[in-house]
């Protein structure tokens, strides 16, 4: 059953990805001014995706589900395009369904671990992005949303009684006898470094992407933190599958503060969609290859 659920989500994600790429004109490649910076941007991009797999493996370990980095990478890579399914929750369910089927754990338990992983990722992204938020010229509503979301995620992470009660209510409604895992502060701190590195790598990648696509632009390294900010806010915007449109708009608003002309900022923001999609495609292809080799044994 779980295998079928994952298969349905997998094929649906490819359909929705194709639909939104066709509907939205994001496949635009501006002039590259520095191949060296462009290579650096892709290097940091791929490092971010590598650490994303490590994040998931560590979270599963905290939830007492021991799995290899290869299995974690397969589950993340095969579900990477599920965020393009409207609602965005399917990417959380997708990797959980794969792990539940592979390791024989309840889908609700694996989904809890996946949701917790997403919560940590959002919290770290907002924490880093708040540094760029101070000078970012974005609408006040986005700043208010960032603050509310950050406080809410902080409560969920460091005051576990609240999500525990919510989880218990859900299990009663579903008539399932599962207990919310008791996570210590030490366990939470154990997983944070890899999440921080993930967003920093992606931020560095975007920083070098901007330098590669800009001529005669001098930017402080803190500029790269606008990517975690825009990326995090885009993830929680349910009406835009995969954050399509939202992330780009926030990036443009923030780039203008650093002296990048609106027209050039728009081109870079749109190019960043293709840039990040290349990373997602790399993660997907790597997962397909790893799964194929796993089946051969």
Coordinates of C-alpha atoms in Angstrom, one line a residue:
X1 CA 0.0 0.0 0.0
X2 CA 2.7 2.5 1.0
X3 CA 4.7 1.6 -2.2
X4 CA 1.6 2.5 -4.3
X5 CA 1.1 5.8 -2.4
X6 CA 4.7 6.8 -3.0
X7 CA 4.4 5.8 -6.7
X8 CA 1.2 7.9 -7.1
X9 CA 2.9 10.9 -5.5
X10 CA 6.0 10.4 -7.5
X11 CA 4.3 10.5 -10.9
X12 CA 1.9 13.3 -9.8
X13 CA 5.0 15.4 -8.9
X14 CA 6.5 15.1 -12.4
X15 CA 3.2 16.0 -14.0
X16 CA 2.8 19.1 -11.8
X17 CA 6.4 20.1 -12.3
X18 CA 6.0 20.0 -16.0
X19 CA 2.7 21.9 -15.8
X20 CA 4.1 24.8 -13.8
X21 CA 7.3 25.0 -15.9
X22 CA 5.1 25.2 -19.0
X23 CA 2.7 27.7 -17.5
X24 CA 5.4 29.9 -16.0
X25 CA 8.2 31.4 -18.1
X26 CA 11.0 30.7 -15.7
X27 CA 13.4 29.0 -18.1
X28 CA 15.5 32.0 -18.9
X29 CA 19.2 32.1 -19.1
X30 CA 20.8 35.6 -18.8
X31 CA 24.4 36.4 -19.9
X32 CA 27.1 34.8 -17.8
X33 CA 29.8 37.2 -17.0
X34 CA 32.0 34.8 -15.0
X35 CA 32.2 31.1 -15.6
X36 CA 34.3 30.7 -12.4
X37 CA 31.7 32.2 -10.2
X38 CA 29.0 30.1 -11.9
X39 CA 30.9 26.9 -11.2
X40 CA 31.2 28.0 -7.6
X41 CA 27.5 28.6 -7.4
X42 CA 26.7 25.1 -8.6
X43 CA 29.3 23.6 -6.2
X44 CA 27.7 25.2 -3.2
X45 CA 24.2 24.4 -4.5
X46 CA 25.1 20.7 -4.7
X47 CA 26.7 20.8 -1.3
X48 CA 23.5 22.1 0.1
X49 CA 21.5 19.2 -1.4
X50 CA 24.1 16.7 0.0
X51 CA 23.7 18.1 3.5
X52 CA 19.9 18.1 3.0
X53 CA 20.2 14.3 2.8
X54 CA 22.4 14.2 5.9
X55 CA 19.8 16.3 7.7
X56 CA 17.1 13.8 7.0
X57 CA 19.3 10.9 8.0
X58 CA 20.1 12.6 11.4
X59 CA 16.4 13.4 12.0
X60 CA 15.5 9.7 11.4
X61 CA 18.3 8.7 13.9
X62 CA 16.8 11.0 16.5
X63 CA 13.5 9.3 15.9
X64 CA 15.2 5.9 16.4
X65 CA 14.9 5.0 12.7
X66 CA 18.4 4.0 11.7
X67 CA 19.0 4.2 8.0
X68 CA 22.0 4.7 5.7
X69 CA 22.8 8.0 4.0
X70 CA 22.1 6.2 0.7
X71 CA 18.5 5.3 1.7
X72 CA 17.9 8.8 3.1
X73 CA 19.2 10.3 -0.2
X74 CA 16.9 8.1 -2.3
X75 CA 13.9 9.1 -0.3
X76 CA 14.7 12.8 -0.5
X77 CA 15.7 12.7 -4.2
X78 CA 12.7 10.8 -5.4
X79 CA 10.3 13.1 -3.6
X80 CA 12.1 16.4 -4.4
X81 CA 9.6 17.4 -7.1
X82 CA 6.6 16.7 -4.8
X83 CA 6.7 20.2 -3.5
X84 CA 5.2 21.3 -6.9
X85 CA 2.0 19.5 -6.0
X86 CA -0.4 22.1 -4.7
X87 CA -0.4 22.3 -0.9
X88 CA 3.3 21.4 -0.7
X89 CA 2.7 18.9 2.1
X90 CA 3.3 16.0 -0.3
X91 CA 7.0 16.4 -0.2
X92 CA 6.8 15.7 3.6
X93 CA 4.6 12.7 3.1
X94 CA 6.6 11.4 0.1
X95 CA 9.9 10.8 1.8
X96 CA 8.1 9.5 4.8
X97 CA 6.2 7.0 2.7
X98 CA 9.4 5.7 1.2
X99 CA 11.1 5.3 4.6
X100 CA 8.0 3.7 6.1
X101 CA 7.9 1.2 3.3
X102 CA 11.7 0.6 3.4
X103 CA 12.2 0.4 7.1
X104 CA 8.8 -1.0 8.2
X105 CA 7.8 1.8 10.5
X106 CA 4.3 3.3 10.7
X107 CA 3.7 6.0 8.1
X108 CA 2.3 8.4 10.8
X109 CA 5.6 8.1 12.8
X110 CA 7.7 8.6 9.7
X111 CA 5.6 11.6 8.7
X112 CA 6.1 13.1 12.1
X113 CA 9.9 12.8 11.6
X114 CA 9.6 14.4 8.2
X115 CA 7.4 17.2 9.5
X116 CA 9.9 17.8 12.3
X117 CA 12.7 17.9 9.8
X118 CA 10.8 20.5 7.8
X119 CA 10.2 22.6 10.9
X120 CA 13.9 22.6 11.8
X121 CA 14.7 23.6 8.2
X122 CA 12.3 26.5 8.3
X123 CA 13.4 27.7 11.7
X124 CA 17.1 27.7 10.7
X125 CA 16.3 29.4 7.4
X126 CA 14.4 32.2 9.2
X127 CA 17.1 32.5 11.8
X128 CA 19.8 33.1 9.1
X129 CA 17.5 35.1 6.9
X130 CA 16.6 37.5 9.8
X131 CA 20.2 38.9 9.4
X132 CA 19.3 40.0 5.9
X133 CA 15.7 40.9 7.0
X134 CA 17.0 43.9 8.9
X135 CA 18.0 45.8 5.7
X136 CA 15.7 44.0 3.3
X137 CA 13.3 46.4 1.5
X138 CA 10.3 44.0 1.5
X139 CA 6.6 44.7 2.5
X140 CA 5.9 44.9 6.2
X141 CA 3.5 42.0 5.9
X142 CA 6.4 39.7 5.0
X143 CA 8.4 40.9 8.0
X144 CA 5.4 40.3 10.3
X145 CA 4.9 36.9 8.8
X146 CA 8.6 36.1 9.3
X147 CA 8.4 37.1 13.0
X148 CA 5.2 35.2 13.7
X149 CA 6.5 32.1 11.9
X150 CA 9.8 32.2 13.6
X151 CA 8.2 32.5 17.1
X152 CA 5.8 29.7 16.3
X153 CA 8.5 27.4 15.1
X154 CA 10.6 28.2 18.2
X155 CA 7.7 27.2 20.4
X156 CA 7.3 24.0 18.4
X157 CA 11.0 23.1 18.6
X158 CA 11.9 24.1 22.2
X159 CA 8.5 23.7 23.9
X160 CA 7.7 20.2 22.7
X161 CA 4.6 19.9 25.0
X162 CA 2.5 21.9 22.5
X163 CA 3.2 19.8 19.4
X164 CA 3.0 16.7 21.5
X165 CA -0.5 17.5 22.6
X166 CA -1.5 18.3 19.0
X167 CA 0.0 15.0 17.9
X168 CA -1.9 13.1 20.6
X169 CA -5.2 14.7 19.5
X170 CA -4.5 13.6 15.9
X171 CA -3.7 10.0 16.9
X172 CA -6.9 9.9 18.9
X173 CA -8.9 11.2 16.0
X174 CA -7.3 8.6 13.7
X175 CA -7.7 5.9 16.4
X176 CA -4.0 5.1 16.3
X177 CA -1.9 4.3 19.4
X178 CA 1.3 6.2 18.7
X179 CA 3.2 8.3 21.1
X180 CA 5.0 11.5 20.2
X181 CA 8.8 11.0 20.6
X182 CA 10.4 12.7 23.6
X183 CA 13.1 14.9 22.1
X184 CA 15.7 16.4 24.3
X185 CA 17.3 19.8 23.8
X186 CA 20.6 17.9 23.2
X187 CA 19.0 15.9 20.3
X188 CA 17.7 19.1 18.7
X189 CA 21.1 20.8 19.0
X190 CA 22.6 17.6 17.4
X191 CA 20.7 18.1 14.1
X192 CA 21.1 21.9 13.9
X193 CA 24.6 22.2 12.5
X194 CA 23.9 20.3 9.3
X195 CA 20.7 22.4 8.7
X196 CA 22.7 25.6 9.2
X197 CA 25.3 24.4 6.7
X198 CA 22.6 23.5 4.2
X199 CA 21.2 27.0 4.1
X200 CA 24.6 28.6 4.2
X201 CA 25.8 26.6 1.2
X202 CA 22.7 27.6 -0.7
X203 CA 23.2 31.2 0.4
X204 CA 26.8 31.1 -0.8
X205 CA 25.6 29.5 -4.1
X206 CA 23.1 32.3 -4.7
X207 CA 25.8 34.9 -3.8
X208 CA 28.2 33.5 -6.5
X209 CA 25.3 33.1 -8.9
X210 CA 24.6 36.8 -8.6
X211 CA 28.3 37.6 -9.2
X212 CA 28.3 35.3 -12.2
X213 CA 25.3 37.1 -13.8
X214 CA 26.3 40.6 -12.8
X215 CA 28.9 42.9 -14.2
X216 CA 30.8 45.2 -11.9
X217 CA 28.8 44.5 -8.8
X218 CA 30.3 44.4 -5.3
X219 CA 28.3 42.6 -2.7
X220 CA 28.9 41.8 1.0
X221 CA 28.9 38.1 1.9
X222 CA 25.8 38.7 4.1
X223 CA 23.9 39.3 0.8
X224 CA 23.7 35.5 0.3
X225 CA 21.4 35.3 3.4
X226 CA 18.5 36.8 1.4
X227 CA 18.2 33.4 -0.2
X228 CA 17.3 31.5 3.0
X229 CA 14.9 34.3 3.8
X230 CA 13.1 34.2 0.5
X231 CA 13.3 30.4 0.3
X232 CA 11.7 29.9 3.7
X233 CA 8.9 32.3 3.2
X234 CA 8.2 30.8 -0.2
X235 CA 7.9 27.3 1.3
X236 CA 5.1 28.4 3.7
X237 CA 3.2 30.2 1.0
X238 CA 0.6 27.5 0.3
X239 CA -0.9 29.2 -2.8
X240 CA 2.3 29.0 -4.8
X241 CA 3.4 25.4 -5.5
X242 CA 7.1 25.0 -4.9
X243 CA 7.3 28.7 -4.0
X244 CA 7.1 29.6 -7.7
X245 CA 6.8 33.4 -8.0
X246 CA 7.0 34.2 -4.3
X247 CA 10.7 33.5 -3.9
X248 CA 11.6 35.4 -7.0
X249 CA 9.5 38.5 -5.9
X250 CA 11.2 38.5 -2.5
X251 CA 14.6 38.1 -4.0
X252 CA 14.1 41.0 -6.4
X253 CA 12.9 43.3 -3.5
X254 CA 15.9 42.4 -1.4
X255 CA 18.5 42.6 -4.2
X256 CA 17.4 46.2 -5.0
X257 CA 18.6 47.2 -1.5
X258 CA 22.1 46.0 -2.4
X259 CA 22.2 48.3 -5.4
X260 CA 21.2 45.8 -8.1
X261 CA 19.0 47.4 -10.8
X262 CA 15.4 46.1 -10.9
X263 CA 15.7 44.7 -14.4
X264 CA 18.9 42.9 -13.6
X265 CA 17.6 41.7 -10.2
X266 CA 14.5 40.3 -12.0
X267 CA 16.7 38.4 -14.5
X268 CA 18.8 36.9 -11.7
X269 CA 15.8 36.0 -9.6
X270 CA 14.3 34.1 -12.5
X271 CA 17.6 32.5 -13.4
X272 CA 17.8 31.3 -9.7
X273 CA 14.7 29.2 -10.3
X274 CA 16.4 27.3 -13.1
X275 CA 19.7 27.2 -11.1
X276 CA 17.9 25.6 -8.1
X277 CA 15.9 23.3 -10.4
X278 CA 19.3 22.0 -11.7
X279 CA 20.2 21.1 -8.1
X280 CA 16.8 19.3 -7.7
X281 CA 17.3 17.4 -10.9
X282 CA 20.8 16.3 -9.8
X283 CA 19.3 15.1 -6.5
X284 CA 16.6 13.3 -8.4
X285 CA 19.0 11.6 -10.9
X286 CA 21.3 10.6 -8.1
X287 CA 18.4 9.0 -6.2
X288 CA 17.3 7.1 -9.3
X289 CA 20.8 5.7 -9.9
X290 CA 21.2 4.8 -6.2
X291 CA 17.9 3.0 -6.2
X292 CA 18.7 1.1 -9.4
X293 CA 22.0 -0.1 -8.0
X294 CA 20.3 -1.0 -4.7
X295 CA 17.8 -3.2 -6.6
X296 CA 20.6 -4.9 -8.5
X297 CA 22.0 -6.3 -5.2

